[in-house]
Coordinates of C-alpha atoms and ligand atoms in Angstrom, one line a residue:
M1 CA -19.3 -15.0 -16.1
S2 CA -18.0 -17.4 -18.7
Q3 CA -14.9 -18.6 -17.0
A4 CA -13.5 -18.2 -13.5
P5 CA -11.2 -15.1 -13.4
H6 CA -7.4 -15.8 -13.3
I7 CA -6.7 -12.5 -11.5
A8 CA -7.7 -11.9 -7.9
L9 CA -7.5 -9.0 -5.5
L10 CA -7.0 -9.4 -1.8
G11 CA -7.7 -6.2 0.2
V12 CA -10.5 -4.6 -1.7
G13 CA -10.3 -1.2 0.0
A14 CA -9.4 2.2 -1.5
V15 CA -6.3 1.1 -3.4
G16 CA -7.7 -2.3 -4.2
Q17 CA -10.8 -0.9 -5.8
L18 CA -8.7 1.7 -7.7
I19 CA -6.5 -1.1 -9.2
C20 CA -9.6 -3.2 -9.8
H21 CA -11.2 -0.4 -11.8
Q22 CA -8.0 0.1 -13.8
L23 CA -7.7 -3.6 -14.6
S24 CA -11.4 -3.8 -15.5
S25 CA -11.1 -0.9 -17.8
V26 CA -8.7 -2.9 -20.0
G27 CA -11.1 -5.8 -20.1
S28 CA -9.8 -8.0 -17.2
E29 CA -12.1 -9.9 -15.0
I30 CA -11.1 -9.7 -11.3
L31 CA -12.2 -12.0 -8.5
L32 CA -12.5 -10.0 -5.2
L33 CA -11.3 -11.8 -2.1
T34 CA -13.1 -10.3 0.9
R35 CA -13.6 -11.2 4.5
S36 CA -17.4 -11.2 4.4
K37 CA -19.1 -10.5 1.1
S38 CA -19.9 -13.1 -1.5
G39 CA -21.7 -12.8 -4.8
L40 CA -21.8 -10.4 -7.8
Q41 CA -21.0 -6.9 -6.5
T42 CA -21.6 -3.6 -8.3
L43 CA -18.5 -1.3 -7.9
T44 CA -18.5 2.4 -8.5
Y45 CA -15.4 4.4 -9.4
H46 CA -15.3 8.2 -9.4
P47 CA -12.4 9.6 -11.5
I48 CA -10.1 12.4 -10.3
S49 CA -12.0 15.7 -10.4
N50 CA -11.9 19.1 -8.8
A51 CA -15.3 18.4 -7.3
D52 CA -15.5 18.4 -3.5
T53 CA -15.9 15.1 -1.5
N54 CA -19.6 15.3 -1.5
V55 CA -20.6 12.0 -3.3
S56 CA -23.6 13.6 -5.0
A57 CA -21.4 16.2 -6.7
Y58 CA -19.8 13.7 -9.0
T59 CA -22.1 10.7 -9.3
T60 CA -22.8 11.8 -12.9
I61 CA -19.2 11.1 -14.1
S62 CA -18.8 7.9 -12.1
H63 CA -18.3 4.5 -13.8
Q64 CA -20.0 1.3 -12.6
Y65 CA -18.9 -2.3 -13.2
H66 CA -19.4 -5.7 -11.7
C67 CA -17.1 -8.2 -10.0
Q68 CA -17.6 -11.5 -8.4
A69 CA -16.6 -11.5 -4.7
I70 CA -15.8 -14.5 -2.5
E71 CA -14.6 -15.0 1.0
A72 CA -10.8 -15.3 1.0
V73 CA -11.0 -18.8 2.5
T74 CA -13.0 -20.3 -0.4
V75 CA -10.6 -23.0 -1.5
E76 CA -11.9 -24.1 -4.9
Q77 CA -11.9 -20.7 -6.6
L78 CA -8.5 -19.9 -5.4
A79 CA -7.1 -22.8 -7.4
N80 CA -7.8 -20.9 -10.6
I81 CA -5.9 -17.8 -9.6
R82 CA -2.7 -17.1 -11.5
L83 CA -2.1 -13.6 -10.4
L84 CA -3.0 -12.5 -6.8
I85 CA -2.6 -8.7 -6.1
V86 CA -2.5 -7.9 -2.4
T87 CA -3.6 -4.4 -1.5
T88 CA -4.2 -4.7 2.2
K89 CA -2.5 -2.6 4.9
A90 CA 1.1 -3.7 5.4
Y91 CA 0.5 -5.2 8.8
Q92 CA -2.2 -7.5 7.4
V93 CA -0.2 -9.0 4.5
V94 CA 1.7 -11.9 6.1
E95 CA -1.1 -13.3 8.3
L96 CA -3.5 -13.2 5.3
I97 CA -1.2 -14.8 2.7
K98 CA 0.3 -17.5 5.0
P99 CA -2.8 -19.8 5.1
L100 CA -3.5 -19.2 1.3
L101 CA -0.1 -20.5 0.2
A102 CA -1.0 -24.1 0.5
I103 CA -4.2 -23.7 -1.5
L104 CA -3.1 -21.4 -4.3
R105 CA -2.0 -22.8 -7.7
A106 CA 1.6 -24.0 -7.5
D107 CA 2.5 -21.4 -10.1
C108 CA 0.5 -18.4 -8.8
H109 CA 2.3 -15.1 -8.8
L110 CA 1.8 -12.6 -5.9
V111 CA 2.1 -8.8 -6.1
L112 CA 2.3 -6.8 -2.9
L113 CA 1.2 -3.2 -3.1
H114 CA 1.3 -1.4 0.2
N115 CA 3.2 1.4 2.0
G116 CA 6.1 0.6 4.3
M117 CA 8.5 -2.4 4.0
G118 CA 9.1 -5.7 5.6
P119 CA 6.3 -8.2 4.7
H120 CA 8.2 -9.2 1.6
L121 CA 11.0 -10.5 3.8
A122 CA 8.8 -12.7 5.9
L123 CA 6.9 -13.9 2.8
S124 CA 10.1 -14.7 0.8
A125 CA 11.2 -17.0 3.7
M126 CA 7.8 -18.8 3.5
L127 CA 8.0 -19.1 -0.3
A128 CA 11.1 -21.2 -0.1
Q129 CA 8.7 -24.1 0.3
Y130 CA 6.8 -23.1 -2.9
P131 CA 9.4 -22.9 -5.6
N132 CA 7.0 -22.0 -8.4
I133 CA 5.2 -19.1 -6.6
G134 CA 6.8 -15.8 -7.6
L135 CA 6.7 -12.5 -5.8
S136 CA 6.6 -9.0 -7.2
L137 CA 6.5 -5.7 -5.3
A138 CA 4.8 -2.4 -6.1
T139 CA 4.5 1.0 -4.7
T140 CA 2.1 3.8 -5.8
S141 CA 1.7 7.5 -5.4
Q142 CA -1.8 7.4 -6.8
G143 CA -4.4 8.4 -4.2
A144 CA -7.7 6.7 -3.5
L145 CA -10.5 7.3 -1.0
R146 CA -13.1 4.7 -0.1
L147 CA -16.5 6.4 0.1
S148 CA -18.5 3.3 1.0
Q149 CA -17.9 -0.5 0.8
W150 CA -17.9 -0.7 -3.1
Q151 CA -17.4 3.0 -4.0
V152 CA -14.0 4.6 -4.5
K153 CA -12.8 8.1 -5.4
H154 CA -9.6 8.5 -7.3
T155 CA -8.0 11.4 -5.4
G156 CA -4.6 11.7 -7.0
A157 CA -2.6 10.7 -10.1
G158 CA 0.9 9.5 -9.5
L159 CA 3.6 7.1 -10.4
T160 CA 3.3 3.3 -9.8
H161 CA 6.5 1.2 -9.8
L162 CA 6.4 -2.6 -10.0
G163 CA 9.3 -5.0 -10.0
H164 CA 10.4 -8.5 -9.4
S165 CA 11.3 -9.6 -5.8
F166 CA 11.6 -13.3 -5.3
G167 CA 11.1 -16.7 -7.0
K168 CA 9.7 -17.1 -10.5
P169 CA 9.3 -13.8 -12.5
M170 CA 5.8 -12.7 -13.4
A171 CA 4.6 -14.0 -16.7
D172 CA 5.1 -11.4 -19.4
N173 CA 1.4 -11.2 -20.3
Y174 CA 0.5 -10.2 -16.7
R175 CA 3.4 -7.7 -16.6
Q176 CA 2.2 -6.1 -19.8
L177 CA -1.4 -6.1 -18.6
L178 CA -0.5 -4.3 -15.3
L179 CA 1.6 -1.7 -17.2
K180 CA -1.2 -1.1 -19.7
A181 CA -4.0 -0.9 -17.0
I182 CA -2.3 1.3 -14.3
P183 CA -1.6 4.8 -15.6
N184 CA 2.0 6.1 -15.2
S185 CA 3.2 2.6 -14.2
H186 CA 6.8 1.4 -14.8
W187 CA 8.6 -1.8 -14.4
Q188 CA 11.7 -1.3 -12.2
D189 CA 14.7 -3.7 -12.3
D190 CA 15.6 -2.4 -8.8
I191 CA 12.2 -2.2 -7.1
I192 CA 13.7 -2.2 -3.6
S193 CA 15.3 1.2 -4.4
S194 CA 11.9 2.6 -5.3
L195 CA 10.4 1.2 -2.1
W196 CA 13.1 2.9 0.0
Q197 CA 12.4 6.2 -1.7
K198 CA 8.7 5.9 -0.9
L199 CA 9.6 4.7 2.6
A200 CA 11.7 7.8 3.2
I201 CA 8.8 10.0 2.2
N202 CA 6.4 8.1 4.4
C203 CA 8.9 8.1 7.3
A204 CA 9.2 11.9 7.1
I205 CA 5.6 12.9 6.6
N206 CA 3.3 10.3 8.1
P207 CA 4.3 10.2 11.8
L208 CA 4.8 13.9 12.1
T209 CA 1.3 14.7 10.7
A210 CA -0.2 12.1 13.1
I211 CA 1.7 13.4 16.2
H212 CA 1.0 17.1 15.5
Q213 CA -2.5 16.4 14.1
C214 CA -1.9 18.6 11.0
Q215 CA -2.2 18.6 7.3
N216 CA 0.9 17.7 5.2
G217 CA 1.5 21.3 4.3
A218 CA 2.2 22.3 8.0
L219 CA 5.4 20.3 7.8
A220 CA 7.0 23.1 5.7
A221 CA 7.5 24.9 9.1
P222 CA 11.2 25.1 10.2
Q223 CA 10.7 23.1 13.4
H224 CA 9.4 20.1 11.4
Q225 CA 12.0 20.6 8.7
D226 CA 14.7 20.0 11.3
T227 CA 13.1 16.7 12.3
I228 CA 12.6 15.7 8.6
R229 CA 16.3 16.3 7.9
A230 CA 17.3 14.2 11.0
L231 CA 15.0 11.4 9.9
L232 CA 16.4 11.3 6.3
L233 CA 20.0 11.6 7.6
E234 CA 19.4 8.5 9.8
L235 CA 17.6 6.5 7.0
I236 CA 20.3 7.0 4.3
P237 CA 23.0 4.8 6.0
V238 CA 20.4 2.1 6.7
A239 CA 19.4 2.0 3.1
K240 CA 23.0 1.9 2.1
A241 CA 23.6 -1.0 4.4
Q242 CA 20.9 -2.8 2.5
G243 CA 22.6 -1.9 -0.9
V244 CA 20.4 1.1 -1.8
E245 CA 22.1 4.4 -2.4
L246 CA 20.0 7.5 -1.6
E247 CA 21.1 11.1 -1.9
F248 CA 20.2 13.5 0.9
A249 CA 19.6 16.7 -1.1
S250 CA 17.3 15.0 -3.7
L251 CA 15.5 13.0 -1.0
L252 CA 14.8 16.2 1.0
E253 CA 13.6 18.0 -2.2
K254 CA 11.3 15.1 -3.0
V255 CA 9.8 15.1 0.5
N256 CA 9.2 18.9 0.3
Q257 CA 7.7 18.5 -3.1
V258 CA 5.2 16.0 -1.7
I259 CA 4.5 18.3 1.3
S260 CA 3.8 21.1 -1.1
L261 CA 1.7 19.1 -3.7
T262 CA -0.4 17.5 -0.9
A263 CA -0.4 20.5 1.4
Q264 CA -4.2 20.2 2.0
N265 CA -4.2 16.4 2.6
Y266 CA -4.2 14.5 5.8
S267 CA -1.8 11.5 5.7
S268 CA -3.0 8.0 6.0
M269 CA -1.3 7.7 9.4
Y270 CA -3.0 10.9 10.6
Q271 CA -6.3 9.4 9.5
D272 CA -5.6 6.0 11.1
I273 CA -4.8 7.6 14.4
A274 CA -7.7 10.0 14.2
H275 CA -10.1 7.1 13.5
H276 CA -8.6 4.9 16.2
R277 CA -7.3 2.3 13.7
P278 CA -3.9 0.6 13.8
S279 CA -1.3 2.5 11.7
E280 CA 1.5 1.1 9.5
I281 CA 4.2 2.7 11.8
T282 CA 5.9 -0.7 12.4
Q283 CA 6.4 -1.1 8.6
I284 CA 7.5 2.5 8.1
N285 CA 9.8 4.1 10.8
G286 CA 9.7 0.7 12.7
Y287 CA 11.2 -1.0 9.6
V288 CA 14.1 1.6 9.5
S289 CA 14.8 1.2 13.3
Q290 CA 14.7 -2.6 13.1
S291 CA 16.9 -2.7 10.0
A292 CA 19.3 -0.2 11.6
Q293 CA 19.7 -2.5 14.6
Q294 CA 20.6 -5.4 12.4
H295 CA 23.4 -3.3 10.9
G296 CA 24.6 -1.9 14.2
L297 CA 23.3 1.6 13.3
Q298 CA 21.5 4.1 15.5
T299 CA 18.2 5.8 14.4
P300 CA 16.9 7.6 17.5
H301 CA 14.6 9.9 15.6
H302 CA 12.8 6.9 13.9
Q303 CA 12.6 5.2 17.2
A304 CA 11.1 8.3 18.7
M305 CA 8.4 8.4 15.9
L306 CA 7.7 4.7 16.5
N307 CA 7.3 5.1 20.2
A308 CA 5.1 8.2 19.8
I309 CA 2.7 6.6 17.4
K310 CA 2.6 3.3 19.4
S311 CA 1.7 5.5 22.5
L312 CA -1.1 7.1 20.5
E313 CA -2.4 3.7 19.3
T314 CA -2.3 2.4 22.9
A315 CA -4.2 5.5 24.2
N316 CA -6.8 4.9 21.4
R317 CA -7.2 1.2 22.5
L318 CA -7.6 2.2 26.1
S319 CA -10.1 4.9 25.4
A320 CA -12.1 2.3 23.4
L321 CA -12.0 -0.1 26.3
S322 CA -13.2 2.5 28.8
R323 CA -16.2 3.5 26.7
Ligands
LIG1 N1 -5.5 5.0 -0.1 C1 -4.4 5.6 -0.7 O1 -4.6 6.7 -1.3 C2 -3.1 4.9 -0.7 C3 -2.1 5.5 -1.6 C4 -0.9 4.8 -1.7 C5 -0.6 3.7 -0.9 N2 -1.6 3.2 0.0 C6 -1.3 2.0 0.7 O2 -2.0 0.9 0.2 C7 -2.3 0.0 1.2 C8 -3.8 -0.2 1.2 O3 -4.4 1.0 1.6 P1 -5.9 1.4 1.5 O4 -6.1 2.8 1.7 O5 -6.5 0.7 0.3 O6 -6.5 0.6 2.8 P2 -8.0 0.1 3.1 O7 -9.0 0.9 2.4 O8 -8.1 -0.1 4.6 O9 -8.0 -1.4 2.4 C9 -7.5 -2.5 3.0 C10 -8.5 -3.6 2.7 O10 -8.0 -4.9 3.2 C11 -9.1 -5.6 3.6 N3 -8.8 -6.7 4.5 C12 -8.3 -6.6 5.8 N4 -8.3 -7.8 6.4 C13 -8.9 -8.7 5.5 C14 -9.1 -10.1 5.5 N5 -8.9 -10.8 6.6 N6 -9.7 -10.6 4.4 C15 -9.9 -9.9 3.3 N7 -9.7 -8.6 3.2 C16 -9.2 -8.0 4.3 C17 -10.0 -4.6 4.2 O11 -11.3 -5.2 4.2 P3 -12.6 -4.5 4.8 O12 -13.2 -3.8 3.7 O13 -13.4 -5.7 5.2 O14 -12.1 -3.6 5.9 C18 -9.9 -3.4 3.2 O15 -10.8 -3.5 2.2 C19 -1.8 0.6 2.5 O16 -0.5 0.1 2.7 C20 -1.7 2.1 2.2 O17 -0.7 2.7 3.0 C21 -2.8 3.8 0.1

């Protein structure tokens, strides 16, 4: 590698590897910040196909490329990073970035891409001490499945929205690069509004599929539709209190469109609970409940989803301890 890369990815899981492939495809060199692996790594990307999830069925159309990986704590190489894209789970973002702020370049730009909301608020407060570090936010409906450590399958096309959040705006060359690299990506002047729309969809689909242990398509049933309506009706005034106007009928239509288009899929929260991993419930329904409280609003259905998923997480932890 001739020169140390200026772009790094922190959180090189399913979405991170998808974005890494997309940036590599337009000629960018990406430094991977991992928690364990160092050295030159060979990554494999499998494009969207109708093939089943058997790896051997689509290795012939896969694309291989190389990236340098370092442990996220390696100070010297972080000093070269001008754009840091963070694609960890929402609950990992703040604790991972906090120690890096003092060692990143003074003018580094951060991009957060995760489901749920909240980490940007904690991070914006921390960034007050770093006036030249800017923050952008992103949300994606692309789908990605990690098949092994360095192997990802692109499971769904979808829109990606990016936009400015805090501090110095992203340099134009990086903005153009991201829009060129990520298919169906758009720069949004009001990114918070896009995040609320995605949040509403996640609030409606994710906890219900995890609680009822079902595929997304099962939520078309009338008993779930009642709960979905109640969740959206509670969320809309909370978004409004934060300056975001959402319309019930179009939001419900969007949620049902996603339910129908992804009928065979298991949501990420279903999978997290099924595999005894922590879920992003605190940043999804939990964010709505917490924001509602700050505005004196009631969100009993979101609170019920939060409590139910937290109970499942606790049960999973206890069963792991008793093994
Ligand atoms: N997958 C999708 O289709 C999809 C679609 C839309 C949005 N999203 C959202 O995108 C976000 C990322 O999802 P994902 O599916 O990509 O999750 P993921 O596969 O679990 O990736 C998270 C990555 O973060 C890394 N990480 C955790 N702690 C770390 C640390 N201390 N240092 C360095 N790396 C660390 C993990 O490393 P290890 O490899 O060591 O575990 C993992 O590679 C989530 O908010 C998710 O809801 C996902």
